[in-house]
Amino acid sequence: MLSYQLQSAIKDLEALISLSKEDIADIKEAKHNPQFERFAIKEEKIKSFEHKKAMIDREISKLMTAEPAKPLADLLDNEQHQQLDLLKEHLSTLREVNQQYAKMVLSVGAFYNTLLERVVPTQMQGYQKVASSEASFLEVRA
């Protein structure tokens, strides 16, 4: 059961890494809609991974409870050790890919905010930003 949960969690991480890399490729080409469409898929994969990780934790806890005198390293076989190592590697890779994506998202967001500020200048009134009088050339029609 533990090996199955580890394999399944690894597959979820691989899918998340792949989806995040697709997001990076799309943000480079200013394709925003595919990123929004993948959002639900990514959320589902994250929930699935979290569930599987909880199952892995329970299985390891059961093993340790059954034989409390043995260290964890002795309770797992070689395949399970390899799967745990691969799980750690994939988590690290996902973290790196997500950091790269986050930097790009922040850069694009800052660009759009700067562009909007130049088109529609705003000023602070208390805690609220409002269009300044310089923005009177804009007319909004609904």
mmCIF file of C-alpha atoms in Angstrom:
data_model
loop_
_atom_site.group_PDB
_atom_site.id
_atom_site.type_symbol
_atom_site.label_atom_id
_atom_site.label_comp_id
_atom_site.label_asym_id
_atom_site.label_seq_id
_atom_site.Cartn_x
_atom_site.Cartn_y
_atom_site.Cartn_z
ATOM 1 C CA MET A 1 0.000 0.000 0.000
ATOM 2 C CA LEU A 2 2.807 2.424 0.875
ATOM 3 C CA SER A 3 4.589 1.811 -2.439
ATOM 4 C CA TYR A 4 1.358 2.420 -4.350
ATOM 5 C CA GLN A 5 0.723 5.723 -2.527
ATOM 6 C CA LEU A 6 4.315 6.836 -3.134
ATOM 7 C CA GLN A 7 4.074 6.063 -6.856
ATOM 8 C CA SER A 8 0.752 7.847 -7.107
ATOM 9 C CA ALA A 9 2.080 10.927 -5.269
ATOM 10 C CA ILE A 10 5.113 11.004 -7.579
ATOM 11 C CA LYS A 11 2.807 10.950 -10.627
ATOM 12 C CA ASP A 12 0.833 13.888 -9.205
ATOM 13 C CA LEU A 13 4.056 15.850 -8.696
ATOM 14 C CA GLU A 14 5.203 15.059 -12.225
ATOM 15 C CA ALA A 15 1.880 16.347 -13.564
ATOM 16 C CA LEU A 16 2.166 19.537 -11.481
ATOM 17 C CA ILE A 17 5.720 20.122 -12.712
ATOM 18 C CA SER A 18 4.584 19.638 -16.303
ATOM 19 C CA LEU A 19 1.621 21.994 -15.879
ATOM 20 C CA SER A 20 3.814 24.651 -14.276
ATOM 21 C CA LYS A 21 6.323 24.389 -17.129
ATOM 22 C CA GLU A 22 3.450 24.857 -19.582
ATOM 23 C CA ASP A 23 2.412 27.954 -17.618
ATOM 24 C CA ILE A 24 5.951 29.324 -17.926
ATOM 25 C CA ALA A 25 5.973 28.724 -21.673
ATOM 26 C CA ASP A 26 2.570 30.388 -22.024
ATOM 27 C CA ILE A 27 3.435 33.427 -19.929
ATOM 28 C CA LYS A 28 6.506 33.981 -22.110
ATOM 29 C CA GLU A 29 4.203 34.133 -25.137
ATOM 30 C CA ALA A 30 1.498 36.170 -23.339
ATOM 31 C CA LYS A 31 -1.008 33.321 -23.624
ATOM 32 C CA HIS A 32 -3.003 33.898 -20.465
ATOM 33 C CA ASN A 33 -6.188 31.927 -21.159
ATOM 34 C CA PRO A 34 -4.500 28.488 -21.180
ATOM 35 C CA GLN A 35 -3.019 29.311 -17.775
ATOM 36 C CA PHE A 36 -6.451 30.118 -16.369
ATOM 37 C CA GLU A 37 -7.862 26.916 -17.905
ATOM 38 C CA ARG A 38 -5.149 24.826 -16.208
ATOM 39 C CA PHE A 39 -5.822 26.383 -12.817
ATOM 40 C CA ALA A 40 -8.625 23.952 -11.924
ATOM 41 C CA ILE A 41 -6.526 20.994 -13.039
ATOM 42 C CA LYS A 42 -3.633 22.158 -10.883
ATOM 43 C CA GLU A 43 -5.909 22.611 -7.873
ATOM 44 C CA GLU A 44 -7.234 19.082 -8.335
ATOM 45 C CA LYS A 45 -3.698 17.655 -8.578
ATOM 46 C CA ILE A 46 -2.636 19.538 -5.450
ATOM 47 C CA LYS A 47 -5.593 18.178 -3.478
ATOM 48 C CA SER A 48 -4.865 14.692 -4.779
ATOM 49 C CA PHE A 49 -1.217 14.977 -3.758
ATOM 50 C CA GLU A 50 -2.125 16.252 -0.297
ATOM 51 C CA HIS A 51 -4.510 13.325 0.185
ATOM 52 C CA LYS A 52 -1.883 10.829 -0.943
ATOM 53 C CA LYS A 53 0.735 12.411 1.289
ATOM 54 C CA ALA A 54 -1.615 12.026 4.250
ATOM 55 C CA MET A 55 -2.060 8.363 3.313
ATOM 56 C CA ILE A 56 1.737 7.944 3.123
ATOM 57 C CA ASP A 57 2.090 9.524 6.553
ATOM 58 C CA ARG A 58 -0.538 7.132 7.960
ATOM 59 C CA GLU A 59 1.146 4.089 6.424
ATOM 60 C CA ILE A 60 4.546 5.097 7.810
ATOM 61 C CA SER A 61 2.976 5.770 11.190
ATOM 62 C CA LYS A 62 1.404 2.296 11.162
ATOM 63 C CA LEU A 63 4.780 0.739 10.366
ATOM 64 C CA MET A 64 6.471 2.636 13.175
ATOM 65 C CA THR A 65 3.695 1.789 15.640
ATOM 66 C CA ALA A 66 3.877 -1.908 14.744
ATOM 67 C CA GLU A 67 7.631 -2.036 15.371
ATOM 68 C CA PRO A 68 8.631 0.930 17.579
ATOM 69 C CA ALA A 69 12.106 -0.438 18.332
ATOM 70 C CA LYS A 70 13.206 -0.366 14.686
ATOM 71 C CA PRO A 71 14.317 2.851 12.962
ATOM 72 C CA LEU A 72 12.305 3.961 9.939
ATOM 73 C CA ALA A 73 15.181 3.116 7.595
ATOM 74 C CA ASP A 74 14.869 -0.538 8.585
ATOM 75 C CA LEU A 75 11.091 -0.616 8.161
ATOM 76 C CA LEU A 76 11.154 0.364 4.471
ATOM 77 C CA ASP A 77 12.465 -1.732 1.606
ATOM 78 C CA ASN A 78 14.858 -0.483 -1.104
ATOM 79 C CA GLU A 79 12.053 0.369 -3.523
ATOM 80 C CA GLN A 80 10.286 2.495 -0.914
ATOM 81 C CA HIS A 81 13.532 4.295 -0.063
ATOM 82 C CA GLN A 82 14.049 5.060 -3.750
ATOM 83 C CA GLN A 83 10.473 6.276 -4.088
ATOM 84 C CA LEU A 84 10.859 8.559 -1.068
ATOM 85 C CA ASP A 85 14.071 9.972 -2.553
ATOM 86 C CA LEU A 86 12.321 10.518 -5.887
ATOM 87 C CA LEU A 87 9.413 12.181 -4.080
ATOM 88 C CA LYS A 88 11.843 14.598 -2.405
ATOM 89 C CA GLU A 89 13.541 15.345 -5.735
ATOM 90 C CA HIS A 90 10.216 16.050 -7.421
ATOM 91 C CA LEU A 91 9.126 18.317 -4.563
ATOM 92 C CA SER A 92 12.374 20.248 -4.919
ATOM 93 C CA THR A 93 11.934 20.506 -8.689
ATOM 94 C CA LEU A 94 8.337 21.695 -8.284
ATOM 95 C CA ARG A 95 9.488 24.338 -5.824
ATOM 96 C CA GLU A 96 12.129 25.610 -8.272
ATOM 97 C CA VAL A 97 9.709 25.665 -11.222
ATOM 98 C CA ASN A 98 7.076 27.464 -9.137
ATOM 99 C CA GLN A 99 9.640 30.046 -7.988
ATOM 100 C CA GLN A 100 10.555 30.722 -11.613
ATOM 101 C CA TYR A 101 6.874 31.029 -12.534
ATOM 102 C CA ALA A 102 6.160 33.316 -9.573
ATOM 103 C CA LYS A 103 8.962 35.677 -10.621
ATOM 104 C CA MET A 104 7.496 35.880 -14.103
ATOM 105 C CA VAL A 105 3.975 36.472 -12.789
ATOM 106 C CA LEU A 106 5.215 39.275 -10.547
ATOM 107 C CA SER A 107 7.102 40.872 -13.431
ATOM 108 C CA VAL A 108 4.112 40.719 -15.765
ATOM 109 C CA GLY A 109 1.821 42.027 -13.014
ATOM 110 C CA ALA A 110 4.161 44.919 -12.290
ATOM 111 C CA PHE A 111 4.330 45.714 -16.017
ATOM 112 C CA TYR A 112 0.531 45.808 -16.367
ATOM 113 C CA ASN A 113 0.116 47.859 -13.186
ATOM 114 C CA THR A 114 2.691 50.377 -14.418
ATOM 115 C CA LEU A 115 1.025 50.538 -17.815
ATOM 116 C CA LEU A 116 -2.399 51.064 -16.211
ATOM 117 C CA GLU A 117 -0.985 53.770 -13.938
ATOM 118 C CA ARG A 118 0.392 55.610 -16.980
ATOM 119 C CA VAL A 119 -2.904 55.368 -18.870
ATOM 120 C CA VAL A 120 -5.125 56.136 -15.871
ATOM 121 C CA PRO A 121 -3.105 58.029 -13.261
ATOM 122 C CA THR A 122 -4.379 57.551 -9.717
ATOM 123 C CA GLN A 123 -3.824 59.179 -6.392
ATOM 124 C CA MET A 124 -4.436 57.973 -2.874
ATOM 125 C CA GLN A 125 -7.400 59.308 -0.942
ATOM 126 C CA GLY A 126 -6.988 57.752 2.449
ATOM 127 C CA TYR A 127 -6.603 54.028 1.805
ATOM 128 C CA GLN A 128 -8.295 54.089 -1.571
ATOM 129 C CA LYS A 129 -6.821 54.779 -5.015
ATOM 130 C CA VAL A 130 -8.951 57.015 -7.206
ATOM 131 C CA ALA A 131 -8.420 58.332 -10.713
ATOM 132 C CA SER A 132 -6.776 61.724 -10.652
ATOM 133 C CA SER A 133 -8.077 64.721 -12.532
ATOM 134 C CA GLU A 134 -5.440 64.086 -15.209
ATOM 135 C CA ALA A 135 -7.422 60.994 -16.269
ATOM 136 C CA SER A 136 -10.427 63.039 -17.380
ATOM 137 C CA PHE A 137 -9.677 62.334 -21.059
ATOM 138 C CA LEU A 138 -11.018 58.776 -20.546
ATOM 139 C CA GLU A 139 -14.681 58.072 -21.021
ATOM 140 C CA VAL A 140 -16.199 54.763 -20.010
ATOM 141 C CA ARG A 141 -19.388 53.550 -21.684
ATOM 142 C CA ALA A 142 -21.391 50.593 -20.542
#
